[in-house]
Coordinates of C-alpha atoms and ligand atoms in Angstrom, one line a residue:
Chain P
M267 CA 0.0 0.0 0.0
K268 CA 1.0 3.6 -0.6
T269 CA 1.7 5.3 2.7
K270 CA -1.2 7.4 3.7
S271 CA -0.4 11.0 4.1
L272 CA -1.6 13.0 7.1
I273 CA -5.2 13.0 8.2
S274 CA -6.6 16.3 7.1
L275 CA -8.7 18.3 9.5
V276 CA -10.6 21.5 8.8
I277 CA -11.4 23.7 11.8
I278 CA -13.9 26.6 11.5
D279 CA -14.4 29.0 14.4
D280 CA -14.5 32.7 14.6
D281 CA -12.9 32.5 18.0
I282 CA -9.3 33.0 17.0
D283 CA -8.0 31.8 20.4
L284 CA -9.7 28.4 20.1
L285 CA -8.8 28.2 16.4
E286 CA -5.1 28.6 17.2
L287 CA -5.3 26.3 20.2
L288 CA -7.0 23.5 18.3
S289 CA -4.8 23.9 15.3
S290 CA -1.6 23.6 17.3
Y291 CA -3.1 20.8 19.4
F292 CA -4.0 18.6 16.4
R293 CA -0.8 19.5 14.4
Q294 CA 1.3 18.3 17.4
R295 CA -0.6 15.0 17.0
G296 CA 0.3 14.6 13.4
Y297 CA -2.8 16.0 11.7
E298 CA -2.8 18.4 8.8
V299 CA -4.9 21.3 9.8
N300 CA -6.6 24.0 7.7
S301 CA -8.3 26.6 9.8
Y302 CA -10.9 29.2 8.9
E303 CA -12.8 31.9 10.7
D304 CA -15.4 32.0 7.9
A305 CA -17.4 28.9 7.1
R306 CA -18.1 30.1 3.5
I307 CA -14.4 30.1 2.7
A308 CA -14.0 26.6 4.2
L309 CA -17.0 25.4 2.1
S310 CA -15.6 26.7 -1.2
E311 CA -12.2 25.3 -0.4
I312 CA -13.7 21.8 0.3
E313 CA -16.0 22.0 -2.7
S314 CA -13.3 22.9 -5.1
K315 CA -11.1 20.1 -3.7
N316 CA -8.4 22.6 -2.8
V317 CA -8.6 21.2 0.6
L318 CA -9.2 17.5 1.0
A319 CA -10.8 17.1 4.4
D320 CA -11.2 13.9 6.3
V321 CA -13.0 15.5 9.2
V322 CA -14.4 19.0 9.9
I323 CA -14.8 20.7 13.3
C324 CA -17.1 23.6 13.0
D325 CA -18.5 26.1 15.5
L326 CA -22.3 26.4 15.4
K327 CA -22.6 30.1 16.0
L328 CA -20.7 31.9 13.3
P329 CA -21.3 35.4 12.0
V330 CA -22.1 34.9 8.3
M331 CA -22.8 31.2 7.7
S332 CA -23.8 29.2 10.7
G333 CA -22.5 25.7 11.4
L334 CA -25.9 24.3 10.6
D335 CA -26.0 26.0 7.2
F336 CA -22.5 24.9 6.5
I337 CA -23.5 21.2 7.1
K338 CA -26.6 21.6 4.9
R339 CA -24.5 23.0 2.1
I340 CA -21.8 20.4 2.4
R341 CA -24.3 17.6 2.3
Q342 CA -25.4 18.8 -1.2
F343 CA -22.1 17.5 -2.7
N344 CA -20.6 15.3 0.0
S345 CA -22.8 12.9 1.9
V346 CA -20.1 11.3 4.1
L347 CA -17.6 13.9 5.3
P348 CA -18.0 13.9 9.1
V349 CA -18.6 17.3 10.7
I350 CA -18.3 17.8 14.4
L351 CA -20.2 20.8 15.7
M352 CA -19.1 22.8 18.7
T353 CA -21.4 25.1 20.6
A354 CA -21.7 27.0 23.8
E355 CA -25.5 26.6 23.7
G356 CA -26.2 23.3 25.1
S357 CA -29.8 22.7 24.3
L358 CA -31.1 19.2 23.5
E359 CA -33.2 20.6 20.6
L360 CA -30.2 22.1 19.0
A361 CA -28.2 18.9 19.3
V362 CA -31.1 16.9 17.7
E363 CA -31.4 19.5 14.9
S364 CA -27.6 19.3 14.2
I365 CA -27.6 15.6 14.0
E366 CA -30.7 15.6 11.8
A367 CA -28.9 18.1 9.5
G368 CA -26.1 15.6 9.1
A369 CA -23.6 16.4 11.9
Y370 CA -21.5 13.5 13.1
D371 CA -21.1 14.7 16.7
F372 CA -22.0 17.6 18.8
V373 CA -19.6 18.8 21.5
L374 CA -20.2 21.4 24.1
K375 CA -18.1 24.5 24.8
P376 CA -16.2 25.1 27.0
L377 CA -14.3 22.4 25.2
H378 CA -12.4 19.6 26.8
V379 CA -9.9 19.2 24.0
P380 CA -8.9 15.5 24.6
Q381 CA -12.5 14.6 24.4
L382 CA -12.7 16.4 21.1
L383 CA -9.7 14.3 20.0
I384 CA -11.6 11.1 20.7
S385 CA -14.6 12.3 18.7
V386 CA -12.2 13.2 15.8
Q387 CA -10.5 9.8 15.9
R388 CA -13.9 8.1 15.7
A389 CA -14.9 10.3 12.8
V390 CA -11.7 9.5 10.9
F391 CA -12.4 5.8 11.3
L392 CA -16.0 6.2 10.2
N393 CA -14.9 8.2 7.1
H394 CA -12.4 5.6 6.2
V395 CA -14.9 2.7 6.4
Q396 CA -17.5 4.7 4.4
N397 CA -15.0 5.6 1.7
E398 CA -13.9 2.0 1.3
N399 CA -17.5 0.9 1.1
T400 CA -18.4 3.4 -1.7
N401 CA -15.2 2.5 -3.6
L402 CA -16.1 -1.2 -3.7
K403 CA -19.7 -0.6 -4.5
S404 CA -19.0 1.7 -7.4
L405 CA -16.4 -0.5 -8.9
F406 CA -18.8 -3.4 -9.1
S407 CA -22.1 -1.8 -9.9
D408 CA -23.1 1.8 -10.3
Q409 CA -21.3 2.8 -13.5
D410 CA -21.8 -0.3 -15.6
F411 CA -23.9 0.5 -18.7
L412 CA -26.8 -1.8 -19.4
G413 CA -25.4 -4.1 -16.7
L414 CA -22.3 -4.8 -18.8
K415 CA -19.3 -5.2 -16.4
G416 CA -16.7 -2.5 -16.9
V417 CA -18.5 -0.7 -19.8
I418 CA -18.6 2.9 -18.8
G419 CA -20.1 6.0 -20.4
K420 CA -23.0 8.5 -20.1
S421 CA -22.6 10.8 -23.0
A422 CA -25.4 10.9 -25.6
G423 CA -23.0 9.6 -28.3
F424 CA -22.0 6.6 -26.2
K425 CA -25.5 5.8 -25.1
K426 CA -26.8 6.0 -28.7
A427 CA -24.2 3.5 -29.8
M428 CA -24.7 1.1 -26.9
E429 CA -28.5 1.3 -27.1
L430 CA -28.4 0.5 -30.8
A431 CA -26.0 -2.4 -29.9
K432 CA -28.6 -3.7 -27.5
R433 CA -31.5 -3.4 -29.9
V434 CA -29.7 -5.3 -32.7
S435 CA -28.1 -7.9 -30.3
G436 CA -31.2 -10.1 -30.8
S437 CA -31.2 -10.0 -34.6
Q438 CA -29.0 -11.7 -37.1
A439 CA -28.4 -8.6 -39.2
N440 CA -24.8 -7.7 -40.1
I441 CA -23.3 -5.0 -37.9
I442 CA -20.4 -2.7 -38.7
I443 CA -18.9 -0.5 -36.1
F444 CA -17.2 2.7 -37.1
G445 CA -14.9 4.6 -34.8
E446 CA -11.3 5.9 -34.4
S447 CA -8.7 3.6 -33.0
G448 CA -9.1 3.1 -29.2
S449 CA -12.6 4.5 -29.1
G450 CA -14.2 1.2 -28.0
K451 CA -15.3 -0.6 -31.1
E452 CA -14.4 -3.9 -29.6
V453 CA -16.3 -3.0 -26.5
V454 CA -19.4 -2.4 -28.6
A455 CA -18.9 -5.7 -30.4
K456 CA -18.6 -7.5 -27.1
A457 CA -21.8 -5.8 -25.9
V458 CA -23.7 -7.1 -28.9
H459 CA -22.4 -10.5 -28.1
D460 CA -23.1 -10.3 -24.3
L461 CA -26.6 -8.9 -24.7
G462 CA -27.7 -11.2 -27.5
D463 CA -28.5 -14.9 -27.7
K464 CA -24.9 -15.9 -28.6
K465 CA -23.6 -15.0 -25.3
A466 CA -23.2 -18.6 -24.2
G467 CA -20.9 -19.1 -27.2
P468 CA -17.3 -17.8 -27.7
F469 CA -16.4 -14.3 -28.7
V470 CA -13.5 -14.5 -31.1
A471 CA -11.7 -11.3 -32.2
I472 CA -9.2 -10.8 -34.9
N473 CA -7.5 -7.7 -36.1
C474 CA -7.3 -8.0 -39.9
S475 CA -4.6 -5.5 -40.3
A476 CA -2.3 -7.1 -37.8
I477 CA -1.8 -10.3 -39.7
P478 CA -0.1 -10.6 -43.1
E479 CA -2.5 -11.3 -45.9
N480 CA -1.3 -14.9 -46.7
L481 CA -1.7 -16.0 -43.1
L482 CA -5.0 -14.3 -42.6
E483 CA -6.8 -16.5 -45.0
S484 CA -5.8 -19.7 -43.2
E485 CA -6.5 -18.0 -39.8
L486 CA -10.0 -17.3 -40.9
F487 CA -10.9 -20.4 -42.8
G488 CA -8.5 -23.0 -41.4
Y489 CA -6.7 -25.6 -43.6
A490 CA -6.6 -29.3 -44.3
K491 CA -3.5 -31.4 -43.7
G492 CA -1.0 -30.9 -46.6
A493 CA -3.0 -27.9 -48.0
F494 CA 0.3 -26.1 -48.5
T495 CA 4.0 -26.6 -47.6
G496 CA 4.2 -26.6 -43.8
A497 CA 0.6 -27.6 -43.2
F498 CA 1.5 -30.8 -41.3
G499 CA -1.8 -31.1 -39.6
S500 CA -5.3 -29.6 -40.2
K501 CA -6.4 -26.5 -38.4
I502 CA -9.8 -25.1 -37.8
G503 CA -10.2 -21.4 -38.7
L504 CA -11.7 -18.6 -36.6
F505 CA -15.1 -18.9 -38.4
E506 CA -15.4 -22.4 -37.0
E507 CA -13.9 -21.5 -33.7
A508 CA -16.6 -18.9 -33.2
N509 CA -19.4 -21.3 -33.9
K510 CA -22.5 -20.5 -31.9
G511 CA -20.8 -17.3 -30.8
T512 CA -19.5 -14.2 -32.4
L513 CA -16.6 -13.5 -34.8
F514 CA -15.3 -9.9 -34.5
L515 CA -13.3 -8.8 -37.6
D516 CA -11.6 -5.6 -36.6
E517 CA -10.0 -3.3 -39.2
I518 CA -12.1 -4.8 -41.9
G519 CA -11.1 -1.8 -44.1
D520 CA -7.6 -3.2 -44.3
L521 CA -8.7 -6.5 -45.7
A522 CA -7.0 -7.2 -49.1
L523 CA -9.3 -7.4 -52.1
P524 CA -9.1 -11.1 -52.7
L525 CA -10.0 -11.8 -49.1
Q526 CA -12.9 -9.4 -49.4
A527 CA -14.3 -11.5 -52.1
K528 CA -14.0 -14.6 -50.0
L529 CA -15.6 -12.9 -47.0
L530 CA -18.5 -11.8 -49.1
R531 CA -19.1 -15.3 -50.2
V532 CA -19.1 -16.6 -46.7
L533 CA -21.5 -14.0 -45.5
Q534 CA -23.9 -14.8 -48.4
E535 CA -23.7 -18.5 -48.2
R536 CA -23.0 -18.9 -44.5
K537 CA -20.7 -21.8 -45.4
I538 CA -16.9 -22.0 -45.4
K539 CA -14.3 -24.3 -47.0
R540 CA -11.0 -24.9 -45.2
I541 CA -8.0 -24.3 -47.5
G542 CA -7.2 -27.4 -49.4
E543 CA -10.6 -29.0 -48.7
N544 CA -13.7 -29.5 -50.9
Q545 CA -16.1 -30.1 -48.1
T546 CA -18.2 -27.1 -47.1
R547 CA -19.1 -26.5 -43.5
D548 CA -22.0 -24.4 -42.1
I549 CA -21.1 -21.5 -40.0
T550 CA -23.3 -20.3 -37.2
A551 CA -21.2 -17.5 -35.8
R552 CA -22.5 -14.0 -35.9
V553 CA -20.0 -11.8 -37.8
I554 CA -19.4 -8.3 -36.5
C555 CA -17.0 -6.0 -38.4
A556 CA -15.3 -2.8 -37.4
T557 CA -13.1 -0.2 -39.0
H558 CA -11.6 3.2 -38.3
K559 CA -11.7 4.0 -42.0
D560 CA -14.3 5.8 -44.1
L561 CA -15.5 2.7 -46.0
K562 CA -17.5 4.7 -48.5
K563 CA -14.4 6.6 -49.5
E564 CA -12.5 3.3 -49.7
V565 CA -15.1 2.0 -52.1
E566 CA -14.8 5.2 -54.2
N567 CA -11.1 4.8 -54.3
G568 CA -11.4 1.2 -55.3
N569 CA -9.9 -0.2 -52.2
F570 CA -13.0 -1.8 -50.9
R571 CA -15.7 -3.9 -52.7
E572 CA -19.0 -2.1 -53.0
D573 CA -21.0 -5.3 -52.7
L574 CA -19.3 -6.2 -49.5
Y575 CA -19.8 -2.7 -48.2
F576 CA -23.5 -2.9 -48.8
R577 CA -23.6 -6.4 -47.3
L578 CA -21.9 -5.2 -44.1
N579 CA -23.4 -1.8 -43.8
V580 CA -26.9 -3.1 -42.8
I581 CA -26.7 -1.7 -39.3
P582 CA -23.9 0.8 -38.9
I583 CA -23.0 1.7 -35.3
N584 CA -20.9 4.8 -34.8
M585 CA -18.7 5.2 -31.7
P586 CA -17.7 8.9 -31.5
P587 CA -14.1 9.8 -30.6
L588 CA -13.6 10.6 -26.9
R589 CA -13.1 14.3 -27.6
E590 CA -16.7 14.4 -28.8
R591 CA -18.1 12.8 -25.7
K592 CA -16.3 14.6 -22.9
E593 CA -18.9 13.6 -20.3
D594 CA -17.4 10.1 -20.5
I595 CA -13.9 11.2 -19.6
L596 CA -14.4 11.5 -15.8
P597 CA -16.5 8.4 -15.3
L598 CA -14.0 6.4 -17.4
S599 CA -11.1 8.0 -15.5
E600 CA -12.7 7.0 -12.1
F601 CA -13.3 3.5 -13.4
F602 CA -9.7 3.1 -14.6
L603 CA -8.4 4.6 -11.3
K604 CA -10.2 1.9 -9.3
K605 CA -9.1 -0.7 -11.7
F606 CA -5.4 0.2 -11.4
N607 CA -5.7 0.8 -7.7
L608 CA -6.7 -2.8 -7.4
I609 CA -4.1 -4.1 -9.8
N610 CA -1.3 -2.1 -8.2
N611 CA -2.6 -2.5 -4.6
V612 CA -2.5 1.2 -3.9
N613 CA -5.2 3.5 -2.7
I614 CA -5.3 6.7 -4.7
L615 CA -8.6 8.3 -3.7
G616 CA -9.4 10.5 -6.7
F617 CA -8.4 13.4 -8.8
T618 CA -7.8 17.0 -7.9
K619 CA -10.1 19.6 -9.5
A620 CA -7.2 20.8 -11.7
A621 CA -6.5 17.3 -12.8
M622 CA -10.1 16.7 -13.7
K623 CA -10.1 19.9 -15.7
K624 CA -7.0 18.8 -17.6
L625 CA -8.5 15.3 -18.3
E626 CA -11.5 16.9 -19.8
A627 CA -9.6 19.5 -21.8
L628 CA -7.1 17.1 -23.5
T629 CA -8.0 15.8 -27.0
W630 CA -7.1 12.1 -26.5
K631 CA -6.0 11.3 -30.0
G632 CA -5.7 7.6 -28.9
N633 CA -9.2 7.8 -27.4
V634 CA -10.2 5.6 -24.4
R635 CA -7.1 3.5 -24.8
E636 CA -4.9 6.5 -24.4
L637 CA -6.9 7.7 -21.4
E638 CA -6.6 4.3 -19.8
N639 CA -2.8 4.3 -20.3
A640 CA -2.6 7.8 -18.9
I641 CA -4.5 6.8 -15.7
E642 CA -2.4 3.7 -15.3
R643 CA 0.8 5.8 -15.5
A644 CA -0.7 8.4 -13.1
V645 CA -1.6 5.8 -10.5
V646 CA 1.9 4.4 -10.6
L647 CA 3.6 7.9 -10.5
A648 CA 1.3 9.8 -8.1
N649 CA 2.9 10.6 -4.8
S650 CA -0.1 11.8 -3.0
E651 CA -3.6 10.5 -2.3
Y652 CA -5.0 12.4 -5.2
I653 CA -3.9 12.4 -8.8
D654 CA -2.8 16.0 -9.6
I655 CA -2.4 17.9 -12.8
D656 CA 1.3 17.0 -13.2
D657 CA 0.6 13.3 -12.9
I658 CA -1.3 13.4 -16.2
P659 CA 0.7 13.8 -19.4
G660 CA -0.5 16.8 -21.3
P661 CA 0.0 17.8 -24.9
E662 CA 2.7 20.2 -23.8
S663 CA 4.3 17.7 -21.5
S664 CA 4.3 15.0 -24.1
S665 CA 6.0 17.2 -26.6
E666 CA 8.4 18.3 -23.8
E667 CA 9.0 14.7 -23.1
S668 CA 9.8 14.1 -26.7
K669 CA 12.2 16.9 -26.8
V670 CA 13.9 15.6 -23.7
S671 CA 14.1 12.0 -24.9
L672 CA 15.3 13.1 -28.3
K673 CA 17.9 15.3 -26.7
N674 CA 18.9 12.8 -24.0
G675 CA 17.8 9.6 -25.4
I676 CA 19.5 9.4 -28.8
P677 CA 23.2 9.8 -27.8
P678 CA 23.3 6.5 -25.9
L679 CA 22.2 4.7 -29.1
F680 CA 25.4 5.9 -30.6
S681 CA 27.6 5.5 -27.6
I682 CA 30.7 3.4 -28.2
N683 CA 29.7 0.9 -25.4
N684 CA 26.2 0.5 -26.5
I685 CA 25.9 0.0 -30.2
M686 CA 22.4 -0.8 -31.3
S687 CA 21.5 -2.6 -34.5
L688 CA 19.7 -0.6 -37.2
E689 CA 16.7 -2.7 -36.6
D690 CA 16.6 -1.9 -32.8
V691 CA 17.0 1.8 -33.5
G692 CA 14.1 1.5 -35.9
K693 CA 12.0 -0.2 -33.2
K694 CA 12.9 2.4 -30.6
Y695 CA 11.9 5.1 -32.9
I696 CA 8.5 3.5 -33.7
E697 CA 7.9 3.1 -29.9
F698 CA 8.8 6.7 -29.4
I699 CA 6.4 8.1 -32.1
F700 CA 3.7 5.7 -30.9
K701 CA 3.9 7.0 -27.3
K702 CA 4.2 10.6 -28.5
N703 CA 0.9 10.2 -30.4
G704 CA -0.9 8.8 -27.4
Y705 CA -1.0 5.3 -28.8
A706 CA -3.0 6.4 -31.8
K707 CA -2.1 4.0 -34.6
E708 CA -3.5 5.9 -37.5
Q709 CA -1.5 9.0 -36.6
T710 CA 1.6 7.0 -35.9
A711 CA 1.5 5.1 -39.2
K712 CA 1.0 8.5 -41.0
E713 CA 3.9 10.1 -39.2
L714 CA 6.2 7.2 -39.9
C715 CA 5.1 7.0 -43.5
I716 CA 4.2 3.3 -43.2
D717 CA 0.9 1.6 -43.6
R718 CA -1.1 0.4 -40.6
K719 CA -0.4 -3.3 -41.3
T720 CA 3.3 -2.7 -41.1
L721 CA 2.8 -0.7 -37.9
Y722 CA 0.8 -3.5 -36.3
R723 CA 3.4 -6.0 -37.2
K724 CA 6.2 -3.9 -35.8
L725 CA 4.2 -3.2 -32.6
K726 CA 3.6 -6.9 -32.2
E727 CA 7.3 -7.6 -32.5
L728 CA 8.0 -4.9 -29.9
E729 CA 5.4 -6.4 -27.6
H730 CA 7.0 -9.7 -27.9
G731 CA 10.5 -8.3 -27.3
E732 CA 9.7 -6.0 -24.5
Q733 CA 6.8 -4.9 -22.3
P734 CA 3.5 -4.4 -24.0
L735 CA 3.0 -0.9 -25.4
H736 CA -0.8 -0.7 -25.1
Chain O
M91 CA -1.3 19.5 30.0
Y92 CA -2.1 20.2 26.4
I93 CA -2.4 24.0 27.0
L94 CA 1.1 25.4 26.8
S95 CA 2.0 28.6 28.6
E96 CA 2.5 30.3 25.3
H97 CA -1.1 29.6 24.4
K98 CA -2.2 31.1 27.8
L99 CA 0.0 34.1 27.4
K100 CA -1.5 34.9 24.0
Y101 CA -4.9 34.2 25.3
L102 CA -4.6 36.7 28.2
N103 CA -3.0 39.3 26.0
R104 CA -5.9 39.1 23.6
R105 CA -8.2 39.7 26.6
I106 CA -6.5 43.1 27.1
I107 CA -7.6 44.0 23.6
D108 CA -11.1 42.8 24.5
I109 CA -11.1 45.0 27.6
E110 CA -10.3 48.1 25.5
E111 CA -13.0 47.2 23.0
L112 CA -15.6 46.6 25.7
K113 CA -14.8 49.9 27.3
N114 CA -15.2 51.7 24.0
S115 CA -18.4 50.0 23.1
L116 CA -19.9 50.9 26.4
S117 CA -19.0 54.5 26.0
Q118 CA -20.9 54.4 22.7
N119 CA -23.9 52.5 24.1
D120 CA -23.1 49.5 21.9
F121 CA -24.3 46.2 23.4
D122 CA -23.6 44.0 20.4
L123 CA -19.9 43.7 20.9
P124 CA -20.2 42.9 24.6
K125 CA -22.6 40.1 23.7
I126 CA -20.2 38.7 21.1
I127 CA -17.2 38.9 23.3
G128 CA -19.2 37.5 26.3
H129 CA -20.4 34.6 24.2
R130 CA -16.9 33.8 23.1
L131 CA -15.3 34.0 26.6
K132 CA -18.1 31.8 27.9
G133 CA -17.0 29.2 25.3
N134 CA -13.2 29.4 25.7
G135 CA -12.3 30.4 29.2
V136 CA -12.4 26.9 30.7
T137 CA -10.6 25.4 27.8
F138 CA -7.6 27.7 28.4
G139 CA -7.7 26.9 32.1
Y140 CA -9.6 30.0 33.2
P141 CA -13.0 29.0 34.4
L142 CA -13.5 32.4 35.9
I143 CA -13.2 34.0 32.4
S144 CA -16.1 31.7 31.3
E145 CA -18.2 32.9 34.2
I146 CA -17.4 36.5 33.3
G147 CA -18.3 35.7 29.7
I148 CA -21.8 34.5 30.8
A149 CA -22.3 37.6 32.9
L150 CA -21.2 39.8 30.0
E151 CA -23.5 38.1 27.5
M152 CA -26.5 38.4 29.9
G153 CA -25.7 42.0 30.7
A154 CA -25.5 42.8 27.1
I155 CA -28.8 41.1 26.3
A156 CA -30.4 43.0 29.2
K157 CA -28.6 46.2 28.1
D158 CA -27.4 46.4 31.8
K159 CA -24.4 48.8 31.7
L160 CA -23.6 48.3 35.4
K161 CA -23.3 44.5 35.0
I162 CA -21.1 44.9 32.0
L163 CA -18.8 47.3 33.9
E164 CA -18.5 44.9 36.8
S165 CA -17.6 42.2 34.4
I166 CA -15.0 44.3 32.8
D167 CA -13.4 45.1 36.2
L168 CA -13.4 41.4 37.1
L169 CA -11.9 40.5 33.8
I170 CA -9.1 43.1 34.3
Q171 CA -8.3 41.4 37.6
V172 CA -8.3 37.9 36.3
V173 CA -6.1 38.8 33.3
D174 CA -3.7 40.6 35.6
E175 CA -3.3 37.8 38.0
G176 CA -3.1 35.3 35.2
L177 CA -0.3 37.2 33.5
K178 CA 1.6 37.6 36.8
L179 CA 1.5 33.8 37.3
L180 CA 2.8 33.2 33.9
H181 CA 5.8 35.5 34.3
Ligands
ATP878 N1 -16.9 2.5 -22.6 C1 -15.8 1.9 -22.2 N2 -15.7 1.5 -20.9 C2 -14.6 0.9 -20.4 N3 -13.5 0.7 -21.1 C3 -13.5 1.1 -22.4 C4 -14.6 1.7 -23.0 N4 -14.3 1.9 -24.3 C5 -13.1 1.5 -24.5 N5 -12.6 1.0 -23.4 C6 -11.2 0.4 -23.2 O1 -10.3 1.1 -24.0 C7 -9.4 0.2 -24.7 C8 -9.6 0.3 -26.2 O2 -10.9 -0.1 -26.6 P1 -11.2 -1.0 -27.9 O3 -10.2 -2.1 -28.0 O4 -12.6 -1.5 -27.8 O5 -11.1 0.1 -29.0 P2 -11.1 -0.1 -30.6 O6 -11.9 1.0 -31.1 O7 -11.6 -1.5 -30.9 O8 -9.5 0.1 -30.9 P3 -8.7 -0.4 -32.2 O9 -9.4 0.0 -33.4 O10 -7.4 0.3 -32.0 O11 -8.6 -1.9 -32.0 C9 -9.7 -1.2 -24.2 O12 -8.9 -1.5 -23.1 C10 -11.2 -1.1 -23.7 O13 -11.4 -2.0 -22.6

């Protein structure tokens, strides 16, 4: 576990003597104290997350905003923060009213400070238990869309796509999902699978641009023993593997023309032949395709068969890029935070207001995948309980990073003691550009002047050689 | 003890300011300030180890509500004595 920083206490009292006494008393006992004479200022500091309070001690009778009003306002945005009220008026009615308004405890003035300490310690414990409880609950339930585990989003664009996915999940119509790389096309495909009648069957996904053309055919259709040199045994293809389930063909826009013809035939006849075999086999898998490309344009340019386009484009689902559904950024960030908290066994509690603003302001070229990577990195690097603005790589910082790594990173490649092969230098460079572009493949391929297929292959090699890049 | 003598010293010195303000407000027939100061002393005297100051606070607050100048004056005199003695003990 990350070491927990100090317990943060907010003390509000217009009596400067008590304010100073309590501040010094609790500081001596290891608390971090923020003190205010005016409850309104304390409220705005807590609300804006400039101050992250674990417990508040507040006087009841304050000149501008009373302790009771303070509690009522706090409860509008924070239902759990314990507030201990202090008062010199010891009526039972007042105590009841305070507790009803949401006060955790009610202590009488003149204060017996050690007694107040006990009340604070109890409140800290309560706060801790409540936070843990809410974290667990929200990870497992409240954000999931349509009951799908780990599928997060509340923007209109996201909901439209997912609701369409739900509606078509029961039908057999062909579905094609459009969206930029990392926007969640596979998530939609999986939702169609999970919500429909194929959910008991397998979900098999393949990225058509990641596999060289000659291998892709045998991957999809399988082959018979001796079908070609090296085919020592027979192999079932993915169409068969996905029987009674779903076959997800990602990056269908990158499929070579001869394979497009074969795919069209399969979709029409719902039968396949393994390579080197004459026997036809029925396929029962539902086929879902996806692409980041504008297929219509690809048809116009002669890169994609028009008949296949019409066959696939029966129900198009469009997943907008993350920058066009900003309302999803914070819920996704919260979800990834919890996920990586669990994976790394740390307990980062959330994001500062400034960090949230930055998350919402960034353009996320690599979409949800880039956001996920950024949160993972922030969880690992954060050195306080809340992820702050500097923990999130920004456009300026990533370009700064590139300058630095170009400046400091290249010389070692050429150092006498560390000579790298040309191939390794190339790989390092690809890795560098890929990271710089926030893991956006399209952009990376463009910048490197290579096609996506080559990029996929190179990235695969990199993943096998080193730690995964995405 | 959790109340250090530096806290007490500061506390008593602030009461000297209170005394001046109380005298001023009385001369202007202002009862609001004595009520505020009285309420505050009622709440903090005991905490700083001066139960008498809390008593004085109660008397001040009640005197201010009743607009009883005499009671307030008596309270101020008493406060002067308690602060004086307190400061002597600290030095
Ligand atoms: N709505 C969402 N809720 C939770 N996680 C999501 C969501 N959308 C995407 N992700 C996550 O973001 C990453 C990228 O999503 P996905 O693989 O579905 O994108 P894609 O559009 O298919 O990308 P590519 O075209 O590059 O294959 C995955 O780790 C996925 O789990």
